CSV table of C-alpha atoms and ligand atoms in Angstrom, one decimal:
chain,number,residue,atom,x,y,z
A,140,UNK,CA,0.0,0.0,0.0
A,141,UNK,CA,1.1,3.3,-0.9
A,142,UNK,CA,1.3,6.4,2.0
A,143,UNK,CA,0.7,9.8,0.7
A,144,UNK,CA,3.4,11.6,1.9
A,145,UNK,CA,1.9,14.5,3.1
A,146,UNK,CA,-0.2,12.4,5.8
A,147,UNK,CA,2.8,10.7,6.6
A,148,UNK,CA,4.7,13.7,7.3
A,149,UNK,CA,1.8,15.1,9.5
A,150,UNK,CA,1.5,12.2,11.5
A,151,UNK,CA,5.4,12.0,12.0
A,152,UNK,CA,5.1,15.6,13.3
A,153,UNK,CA,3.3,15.3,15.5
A,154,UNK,CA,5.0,12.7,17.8
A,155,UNK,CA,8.7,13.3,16.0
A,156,UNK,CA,10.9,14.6,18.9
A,157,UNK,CA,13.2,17.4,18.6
A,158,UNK,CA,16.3,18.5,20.5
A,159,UNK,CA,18.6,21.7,19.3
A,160,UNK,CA,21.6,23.6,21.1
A,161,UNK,CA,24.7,25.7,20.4
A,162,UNK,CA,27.6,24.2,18.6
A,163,UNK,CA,30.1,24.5,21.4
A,164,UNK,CA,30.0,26.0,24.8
A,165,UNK,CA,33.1,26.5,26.4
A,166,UNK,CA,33.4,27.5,30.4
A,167,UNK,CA,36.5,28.8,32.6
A,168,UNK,CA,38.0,31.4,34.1
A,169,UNK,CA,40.3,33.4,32.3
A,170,UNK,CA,38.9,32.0,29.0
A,171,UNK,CA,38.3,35.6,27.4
A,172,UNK,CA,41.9,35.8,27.3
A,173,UNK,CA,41.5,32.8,24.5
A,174,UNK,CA,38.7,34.9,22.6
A,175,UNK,CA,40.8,35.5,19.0
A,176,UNK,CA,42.0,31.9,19.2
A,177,UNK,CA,38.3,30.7,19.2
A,178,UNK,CA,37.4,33.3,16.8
A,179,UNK,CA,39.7,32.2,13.9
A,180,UNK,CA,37.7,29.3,14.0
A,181,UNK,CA,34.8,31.0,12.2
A,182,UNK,CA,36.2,34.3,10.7
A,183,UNK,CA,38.9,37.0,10.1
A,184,UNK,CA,37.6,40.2,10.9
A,185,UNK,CA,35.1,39.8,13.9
A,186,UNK,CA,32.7,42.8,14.8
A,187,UNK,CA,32.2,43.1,18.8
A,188,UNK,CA,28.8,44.2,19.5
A,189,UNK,CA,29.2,45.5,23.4
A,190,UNK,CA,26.8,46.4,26.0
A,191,UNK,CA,27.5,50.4,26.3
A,192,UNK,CA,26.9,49.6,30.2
A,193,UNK,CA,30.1,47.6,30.2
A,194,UNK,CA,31.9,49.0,26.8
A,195,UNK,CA,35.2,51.1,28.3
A,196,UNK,CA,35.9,47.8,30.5
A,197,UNK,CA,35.6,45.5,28.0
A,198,UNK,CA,36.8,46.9,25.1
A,199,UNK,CA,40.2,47.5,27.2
A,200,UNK,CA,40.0,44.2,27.6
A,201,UNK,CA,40.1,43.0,24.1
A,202,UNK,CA,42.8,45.2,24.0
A,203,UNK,CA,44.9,43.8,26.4
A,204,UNK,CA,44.2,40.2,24.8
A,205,UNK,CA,47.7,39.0,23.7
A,206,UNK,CA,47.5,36.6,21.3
A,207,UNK,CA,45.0,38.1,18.8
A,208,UNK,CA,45.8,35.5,16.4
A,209,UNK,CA,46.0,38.2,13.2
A,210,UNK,CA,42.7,39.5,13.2
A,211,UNK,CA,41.8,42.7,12.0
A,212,UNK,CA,38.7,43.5,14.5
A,213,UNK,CA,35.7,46.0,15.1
A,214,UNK,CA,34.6,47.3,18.5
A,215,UNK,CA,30.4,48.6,18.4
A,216,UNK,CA,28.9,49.8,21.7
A,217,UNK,CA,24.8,48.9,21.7
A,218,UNK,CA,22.8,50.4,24.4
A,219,UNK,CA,19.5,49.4,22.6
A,220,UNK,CA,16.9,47.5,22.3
A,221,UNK,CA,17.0,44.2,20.6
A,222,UNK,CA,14.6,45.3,18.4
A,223,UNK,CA,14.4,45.5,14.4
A,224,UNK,CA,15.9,49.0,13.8
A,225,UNK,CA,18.9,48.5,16.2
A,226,UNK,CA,19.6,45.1,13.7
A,227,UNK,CA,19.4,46.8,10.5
A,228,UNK,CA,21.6,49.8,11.8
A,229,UNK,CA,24.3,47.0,13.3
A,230,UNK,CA,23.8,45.1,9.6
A,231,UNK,CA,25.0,47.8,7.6
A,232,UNK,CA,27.9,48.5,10.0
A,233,UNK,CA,29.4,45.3,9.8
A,234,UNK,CA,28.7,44.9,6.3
A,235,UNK,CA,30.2,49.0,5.9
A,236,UNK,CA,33.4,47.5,7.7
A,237,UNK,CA,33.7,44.3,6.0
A,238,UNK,CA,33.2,41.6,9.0
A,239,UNK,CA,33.0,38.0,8.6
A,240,UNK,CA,31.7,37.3,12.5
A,241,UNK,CA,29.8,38.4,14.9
A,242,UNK,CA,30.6,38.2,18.7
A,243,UNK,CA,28.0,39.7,21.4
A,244,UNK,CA,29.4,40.7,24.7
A,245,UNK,CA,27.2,41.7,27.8
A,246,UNK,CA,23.9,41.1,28.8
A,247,UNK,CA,20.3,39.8,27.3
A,248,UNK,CA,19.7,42.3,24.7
A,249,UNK,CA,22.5,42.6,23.2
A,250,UNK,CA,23.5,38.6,23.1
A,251,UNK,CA,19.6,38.7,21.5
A,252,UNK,CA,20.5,41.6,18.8
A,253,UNK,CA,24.0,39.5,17.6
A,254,UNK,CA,21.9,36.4,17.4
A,255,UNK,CA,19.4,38.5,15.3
A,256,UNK,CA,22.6,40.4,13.2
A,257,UNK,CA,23.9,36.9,12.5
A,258,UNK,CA,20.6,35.6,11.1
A,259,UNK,CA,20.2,38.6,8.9
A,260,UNK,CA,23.1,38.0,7.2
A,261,UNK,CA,24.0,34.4,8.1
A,262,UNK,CA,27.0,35.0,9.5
A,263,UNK,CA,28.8,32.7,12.2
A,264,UNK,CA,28.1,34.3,16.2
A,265,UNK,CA,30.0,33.7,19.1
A,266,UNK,CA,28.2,34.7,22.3
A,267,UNK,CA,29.7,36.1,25.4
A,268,UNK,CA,27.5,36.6,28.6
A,269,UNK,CA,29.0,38.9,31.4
A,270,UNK,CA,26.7,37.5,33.5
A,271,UNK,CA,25.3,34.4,34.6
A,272,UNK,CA,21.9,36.6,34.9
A,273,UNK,CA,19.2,34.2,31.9
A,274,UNK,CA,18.8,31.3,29.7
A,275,UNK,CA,19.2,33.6,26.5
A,276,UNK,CA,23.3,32.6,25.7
A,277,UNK,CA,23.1,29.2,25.1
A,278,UNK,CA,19.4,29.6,23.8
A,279,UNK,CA,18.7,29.8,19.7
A,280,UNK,CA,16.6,32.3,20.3
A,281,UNK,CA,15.7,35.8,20.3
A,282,UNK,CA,13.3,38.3,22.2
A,283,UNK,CA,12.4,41.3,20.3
A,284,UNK,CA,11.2,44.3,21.2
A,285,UNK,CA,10.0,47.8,19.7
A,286,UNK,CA,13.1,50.4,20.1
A,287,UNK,CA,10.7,51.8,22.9
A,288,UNK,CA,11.2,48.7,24.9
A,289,UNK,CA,7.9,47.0,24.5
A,290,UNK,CA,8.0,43.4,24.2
A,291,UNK,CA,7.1,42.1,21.3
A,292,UNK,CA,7.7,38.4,20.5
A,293,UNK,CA,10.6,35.4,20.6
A,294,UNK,CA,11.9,34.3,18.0
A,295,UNK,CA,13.4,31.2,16.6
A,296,UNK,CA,16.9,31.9,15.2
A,297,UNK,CA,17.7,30.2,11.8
A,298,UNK,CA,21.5,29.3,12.9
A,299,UNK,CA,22.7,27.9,15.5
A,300,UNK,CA,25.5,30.1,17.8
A,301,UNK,CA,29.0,28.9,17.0
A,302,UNK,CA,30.0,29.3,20.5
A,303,UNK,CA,29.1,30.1,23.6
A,304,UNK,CA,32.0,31.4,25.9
A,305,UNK,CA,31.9,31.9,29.6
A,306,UNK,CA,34.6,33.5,31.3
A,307,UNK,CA,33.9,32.7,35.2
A,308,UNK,CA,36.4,35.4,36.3
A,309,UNK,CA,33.8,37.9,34.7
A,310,UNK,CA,30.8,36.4,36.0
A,311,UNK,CA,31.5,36.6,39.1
A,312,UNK,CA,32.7,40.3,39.3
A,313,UNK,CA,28.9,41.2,38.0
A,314,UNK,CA,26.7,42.5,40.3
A,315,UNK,CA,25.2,39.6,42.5
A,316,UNK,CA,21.4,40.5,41.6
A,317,UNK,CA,22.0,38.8,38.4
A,318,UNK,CA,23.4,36.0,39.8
A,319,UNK,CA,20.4,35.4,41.8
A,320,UNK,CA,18.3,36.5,38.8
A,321,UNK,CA,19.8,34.2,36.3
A,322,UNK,CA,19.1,31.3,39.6
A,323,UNK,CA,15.2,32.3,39.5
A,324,UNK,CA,14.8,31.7,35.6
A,325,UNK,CA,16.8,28.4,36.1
A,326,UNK,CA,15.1,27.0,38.4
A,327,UNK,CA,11.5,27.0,36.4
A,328,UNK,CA,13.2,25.0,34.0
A,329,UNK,CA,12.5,21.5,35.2
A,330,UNK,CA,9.2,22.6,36.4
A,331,UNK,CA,8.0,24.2,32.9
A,332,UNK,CA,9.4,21.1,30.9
A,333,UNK,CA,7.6,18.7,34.0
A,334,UNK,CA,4.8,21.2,33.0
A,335,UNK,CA,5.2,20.2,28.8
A,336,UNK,CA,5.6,17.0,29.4
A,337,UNK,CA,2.3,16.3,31.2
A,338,UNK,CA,1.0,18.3,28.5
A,339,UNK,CA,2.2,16.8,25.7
A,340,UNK,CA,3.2,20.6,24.7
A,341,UNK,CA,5.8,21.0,21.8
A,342,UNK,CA,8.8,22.7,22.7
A,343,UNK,CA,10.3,25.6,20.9
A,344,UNK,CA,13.1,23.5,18.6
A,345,UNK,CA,12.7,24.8,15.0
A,346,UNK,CA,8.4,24.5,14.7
A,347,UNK,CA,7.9,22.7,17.5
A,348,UNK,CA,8.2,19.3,18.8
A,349,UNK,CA,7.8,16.5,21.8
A,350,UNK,CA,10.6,16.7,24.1
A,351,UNK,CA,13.3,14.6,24.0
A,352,UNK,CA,14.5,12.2,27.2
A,353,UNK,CA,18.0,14.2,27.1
A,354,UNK,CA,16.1,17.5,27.6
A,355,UNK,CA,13.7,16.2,30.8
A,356,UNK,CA,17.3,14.7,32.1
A,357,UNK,CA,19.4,17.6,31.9
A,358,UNK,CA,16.0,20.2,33.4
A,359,UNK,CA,16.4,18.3,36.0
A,360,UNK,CA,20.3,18.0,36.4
A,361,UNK,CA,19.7,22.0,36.6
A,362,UNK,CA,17.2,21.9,39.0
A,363,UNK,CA,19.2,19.8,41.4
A,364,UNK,CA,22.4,21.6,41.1
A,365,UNK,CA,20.7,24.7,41.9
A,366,UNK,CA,19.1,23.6,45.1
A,367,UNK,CA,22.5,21.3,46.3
A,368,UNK,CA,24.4,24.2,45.5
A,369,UNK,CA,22.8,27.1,44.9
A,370,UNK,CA,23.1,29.6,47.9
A,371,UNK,CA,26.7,28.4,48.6
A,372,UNK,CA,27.5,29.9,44.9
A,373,UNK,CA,25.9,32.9,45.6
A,374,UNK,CA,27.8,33.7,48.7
A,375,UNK,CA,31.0,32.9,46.9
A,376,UNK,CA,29.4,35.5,43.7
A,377,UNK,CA,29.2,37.7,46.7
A,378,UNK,CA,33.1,37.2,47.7
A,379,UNK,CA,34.3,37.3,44.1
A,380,UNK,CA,35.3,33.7,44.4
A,381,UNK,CA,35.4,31.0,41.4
A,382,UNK,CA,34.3,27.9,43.6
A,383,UNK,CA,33.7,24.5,42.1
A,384,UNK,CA,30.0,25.4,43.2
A,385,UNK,CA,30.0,29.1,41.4
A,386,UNK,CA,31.1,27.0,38.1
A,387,UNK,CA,28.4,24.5,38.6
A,388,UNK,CA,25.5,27.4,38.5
A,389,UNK,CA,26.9,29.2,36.3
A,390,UNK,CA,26.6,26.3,34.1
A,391,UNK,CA,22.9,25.7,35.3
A,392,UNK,CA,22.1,28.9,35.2
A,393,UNK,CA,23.6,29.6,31.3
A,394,UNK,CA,23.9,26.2,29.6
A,395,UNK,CA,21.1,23.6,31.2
A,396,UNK,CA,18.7,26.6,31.4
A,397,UNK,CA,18.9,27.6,27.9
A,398,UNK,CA,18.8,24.0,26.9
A,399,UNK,CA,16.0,23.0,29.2
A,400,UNK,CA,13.7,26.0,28.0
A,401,UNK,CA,14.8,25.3,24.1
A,402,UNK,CA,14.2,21.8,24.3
A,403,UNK,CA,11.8,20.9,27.3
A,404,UNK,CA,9.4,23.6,26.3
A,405,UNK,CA,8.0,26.7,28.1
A,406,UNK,CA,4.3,26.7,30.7
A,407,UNK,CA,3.0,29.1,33.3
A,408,UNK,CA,6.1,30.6,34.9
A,409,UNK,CA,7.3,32.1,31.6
A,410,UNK,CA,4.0,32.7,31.1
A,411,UNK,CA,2.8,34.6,33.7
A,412,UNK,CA,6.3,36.3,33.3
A,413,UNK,CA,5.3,38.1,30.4
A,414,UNK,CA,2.1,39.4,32.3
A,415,UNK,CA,4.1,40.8,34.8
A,416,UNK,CA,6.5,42.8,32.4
A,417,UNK,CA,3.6,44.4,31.2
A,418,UNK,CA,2.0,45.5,34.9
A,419,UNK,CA,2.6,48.9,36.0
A,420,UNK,CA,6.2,48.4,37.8
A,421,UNK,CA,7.1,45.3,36.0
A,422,UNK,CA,10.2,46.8,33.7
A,423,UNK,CA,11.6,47.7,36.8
A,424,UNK,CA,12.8,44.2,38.2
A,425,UNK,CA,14.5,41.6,35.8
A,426,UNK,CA,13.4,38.5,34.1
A,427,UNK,CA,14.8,36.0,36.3
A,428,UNK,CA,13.5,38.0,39.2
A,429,UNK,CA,9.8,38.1,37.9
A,430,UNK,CA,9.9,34.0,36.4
A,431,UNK,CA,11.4,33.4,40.2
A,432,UNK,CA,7.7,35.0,41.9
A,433,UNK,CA,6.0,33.5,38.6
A,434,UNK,CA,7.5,29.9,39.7
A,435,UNK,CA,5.5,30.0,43.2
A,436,UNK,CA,2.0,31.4,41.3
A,437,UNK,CA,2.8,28.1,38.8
A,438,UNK,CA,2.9,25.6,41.8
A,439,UNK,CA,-0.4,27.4,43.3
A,440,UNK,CA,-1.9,26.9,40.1
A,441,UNK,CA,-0.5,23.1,40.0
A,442,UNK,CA,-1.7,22.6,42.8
A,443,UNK,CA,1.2,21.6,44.8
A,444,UNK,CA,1.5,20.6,48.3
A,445,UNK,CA,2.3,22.6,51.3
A,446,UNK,CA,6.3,21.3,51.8
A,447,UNK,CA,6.8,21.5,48.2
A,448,UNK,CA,5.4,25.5,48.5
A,449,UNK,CA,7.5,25.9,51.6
A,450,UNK,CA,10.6,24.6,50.3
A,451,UNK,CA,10.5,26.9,47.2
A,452,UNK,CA,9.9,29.9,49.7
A,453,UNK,CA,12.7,29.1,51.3
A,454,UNK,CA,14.8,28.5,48.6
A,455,UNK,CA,13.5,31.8,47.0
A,456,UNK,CA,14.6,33.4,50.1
A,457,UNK,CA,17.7,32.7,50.1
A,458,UNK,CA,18.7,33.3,47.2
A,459,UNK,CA,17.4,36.7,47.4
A,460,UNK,CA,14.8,36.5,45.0
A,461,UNK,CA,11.3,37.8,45.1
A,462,UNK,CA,8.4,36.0,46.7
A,463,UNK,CA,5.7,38.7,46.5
A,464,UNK,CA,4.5,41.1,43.7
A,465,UNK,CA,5.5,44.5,45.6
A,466,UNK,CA,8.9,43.1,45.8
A,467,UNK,CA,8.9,43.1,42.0
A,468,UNK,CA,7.5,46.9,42.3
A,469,UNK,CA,4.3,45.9,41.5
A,470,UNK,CA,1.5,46.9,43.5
A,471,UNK,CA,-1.6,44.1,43.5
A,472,UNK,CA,-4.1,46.7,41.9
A,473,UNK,CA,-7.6,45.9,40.4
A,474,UNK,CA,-5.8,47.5,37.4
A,475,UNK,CA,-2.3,45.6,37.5
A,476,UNK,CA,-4.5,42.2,37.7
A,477,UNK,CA,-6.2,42.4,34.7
A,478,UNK,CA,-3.2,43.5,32.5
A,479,UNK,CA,-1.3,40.3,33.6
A,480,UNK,CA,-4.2,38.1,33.3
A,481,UNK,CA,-5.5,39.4,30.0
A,482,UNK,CA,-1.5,39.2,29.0
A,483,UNK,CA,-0.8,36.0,30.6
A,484,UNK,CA,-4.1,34.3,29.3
A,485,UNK,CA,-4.9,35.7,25.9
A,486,UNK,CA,-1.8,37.1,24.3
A,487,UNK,CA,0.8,34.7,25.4
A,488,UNK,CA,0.4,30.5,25.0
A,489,UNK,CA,2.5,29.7,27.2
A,490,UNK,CA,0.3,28.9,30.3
A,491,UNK,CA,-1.9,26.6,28.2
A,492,UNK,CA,0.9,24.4,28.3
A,493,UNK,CA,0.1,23.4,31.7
A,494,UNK,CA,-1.9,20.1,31.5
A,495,UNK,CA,-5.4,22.2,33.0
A,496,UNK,CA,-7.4,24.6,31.8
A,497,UNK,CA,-6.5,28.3,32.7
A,498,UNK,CA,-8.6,31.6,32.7
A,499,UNK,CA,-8.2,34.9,33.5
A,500,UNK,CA,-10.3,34.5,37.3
A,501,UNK,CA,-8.4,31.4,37.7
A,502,UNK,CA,-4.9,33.5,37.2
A,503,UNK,CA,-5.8,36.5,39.2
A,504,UNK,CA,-6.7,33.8,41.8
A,505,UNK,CA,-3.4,32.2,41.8
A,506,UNK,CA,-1.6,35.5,42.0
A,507,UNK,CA,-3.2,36.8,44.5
A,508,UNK,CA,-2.7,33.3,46.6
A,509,UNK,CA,0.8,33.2,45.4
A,510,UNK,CA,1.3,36.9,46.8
A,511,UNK,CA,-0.3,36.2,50.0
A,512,UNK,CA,1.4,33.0,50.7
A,513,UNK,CA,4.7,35.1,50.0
A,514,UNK,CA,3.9,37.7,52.3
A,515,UNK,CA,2.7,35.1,55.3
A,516,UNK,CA,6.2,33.8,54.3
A,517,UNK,CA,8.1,36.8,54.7
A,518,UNK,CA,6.2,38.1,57.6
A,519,UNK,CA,7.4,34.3,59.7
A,520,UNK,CA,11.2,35.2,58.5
A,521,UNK,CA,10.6,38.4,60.0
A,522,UNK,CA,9.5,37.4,63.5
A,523,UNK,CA,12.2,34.4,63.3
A,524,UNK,CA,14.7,37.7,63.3
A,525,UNK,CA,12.9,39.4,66.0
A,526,UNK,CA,12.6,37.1,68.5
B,31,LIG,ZN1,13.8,32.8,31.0
């Protein structure tokens, strides 16, 4: 009997699994020094897009890199938005200057807008974080925004990054907030792919597919590193140390939770995420910070049991993450409520990928449970100090 193949392909779709990641990812401290030696690998003349936060420091330190193995190189600070506009201005630069690579240096938006430079005019990227603060380095994937700021959408990168590269002497001279921060968004990883997975949700590989067994293994590898080891690597963050347990997060935190979310899919926390960025007070906390409060309204809305809320509070708390909406500067208004549960419910799919139904009442419940749980939390750490 013959198949057509366009059934056939259908039906193969729909239960293929799918798995995608960087080409290389390479960790260590010091490893910036090594940056040219990498680069040669993929091109002659690389362009450095810079966060304009961090530019003076870091283009001194290209600078100061020794061995620049013959390349001819371009420095570009970016202080944008990774939005459309700032991508076509950075496309004509490099193409005005004649580069043959891209390599990001800094923070979210600017990792985003070389991903999004490279796609444009498919040219091999190397990624650099400077902190260990989101799962967008080692993540094919890009979040755009208008030039105002506004979120927009994600997208799917065409090519794959080159090479990620971590130097762990860097990391952990960054502010400690994104340390923390970058611990929040890994550690709904395992519970949004848990999420998928009951769901039968397609994860964001290429158009979509079932997870794979690698990606539910290594959600959870991050998961447990993070709470075996988690607050002893921020303290050390704090003291400017490289501990075995600093490199360990920083590897959760950057490679397993940009794998985990590529590969084991996305669900409420990201979700509700995106409702809270657009709340009154939202932009001013950051992402990992609002997925970390997002996490505890996902477990409310799961349904979990007491310990398992108590020992997420906890680990919240230490880590100095938020566990109520006023500490992500949003104040529980009538108003604020409906924006992140008309966001959270109609304009973003993510929270359908829990394996129940969701509506806006049934989020502004959860919230608001979430919040007060948080606040009955905080309020028993309090007295603890007191007495
Ligand atoms: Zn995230």
């Amino acid at each position: 009997m013959q198949i057509p193949r366009n059934a056939a392909a259908v039906t193969q779709l729909d239960s293929s699994r799918g798995f995608g990641c960087p080409q290389r990812y390479i960790q260590g401290p010091g490893e910036f020094e090594n940056i040219f030696l990498y680069a040669v690998e993929y091109g002659q003349t690389p362009l450095f897009l810079i966060d304009g936060g961090i530019f003076p420091m870091i283009s001194a330190r290209i600078q100061a890199v020794r061995d620049k193995a013959g390349c001819r190189y371009e420095t570009f600070p970016y202080s944008g938005e990774s939005c459309m506009e700032g991508v076509a201005e950075i496309a004509d630069q490099v193409r005005d200057l004649g580069c043959d690579l891209l390599i990001g240096v800094g923070g979210g938006k600017v990792l985003d807008t070389a991903k999004l430079v490279s796609d444009e005019l498919d040219l091999p990227r190397m990624i650099v974080p400077t902190a260990a603060s989101s799962d967008a380095p080692a993540a094919d994937w890009a979040a755009i925004y208008t030039k105002e700021g506004v979120h927009l959408m994600g997208r799917r990168t065409r090519r794959s990054t080159e090479l990620v590269l971590v130097d762990s002497e860097i990391i952990v001279h960054a502010p400690s907030r994104l340390f923390s921060a970058g611990i929040g968004d890994a550690l709904a990883t395992w519970y949004e792919a848990r999420a998928c997975e009951r769901s039968r949700s397609h994860n964001c590989v290429a158009r979509g597919y079932l997870p794979t067994r690698t990606a539910l293994a290594l959600s959870r590898e991050c998961y447990d590193i993070l709470m075996r080891e988690g607050i002893q690597a921020l303290q050390d963050v704090k003291a400017h140390v490289v501990s075995p347990q600093v490199e360990d997060v920083i590897e959760a935190n950057t490679l397993l939770s940009g794998l985990g979310f590529i590969n084991g899919g996305l669900a409420a926390a990201h979700g509700l995420h995106s409702g809270f960025s657009e709340a009154h007070g939202g932009e001013r906390s950051l992402h990992g910070e609002k997925v970390a409060f997002a996490l505890l309204c996902q477990l409310v809305l799961e349904g979990a049991a007491e310990d398992e809320l108590w020992k997420l509070m906890d680990f919240l708390y230490a880590a100095d993450l938020p566990l109520t909406l006023e500490q992500l500067d949003i104040q529980p208004t009538e108003e604020n409520l409906r924006i992140i549960a008309d966001k959270t419910c109609n304009r973003n799919s993510l929270i359908h990928h829990e394996p129940l139904a969701v509506d806006e009442d049934r989020i502004r419940q959860i919230v608001l449970e979430a919040n007060a749980l948080g606040h009955h939390y905080l309020a028993d750490r309090q007295k603890e100090g007191v007495s």
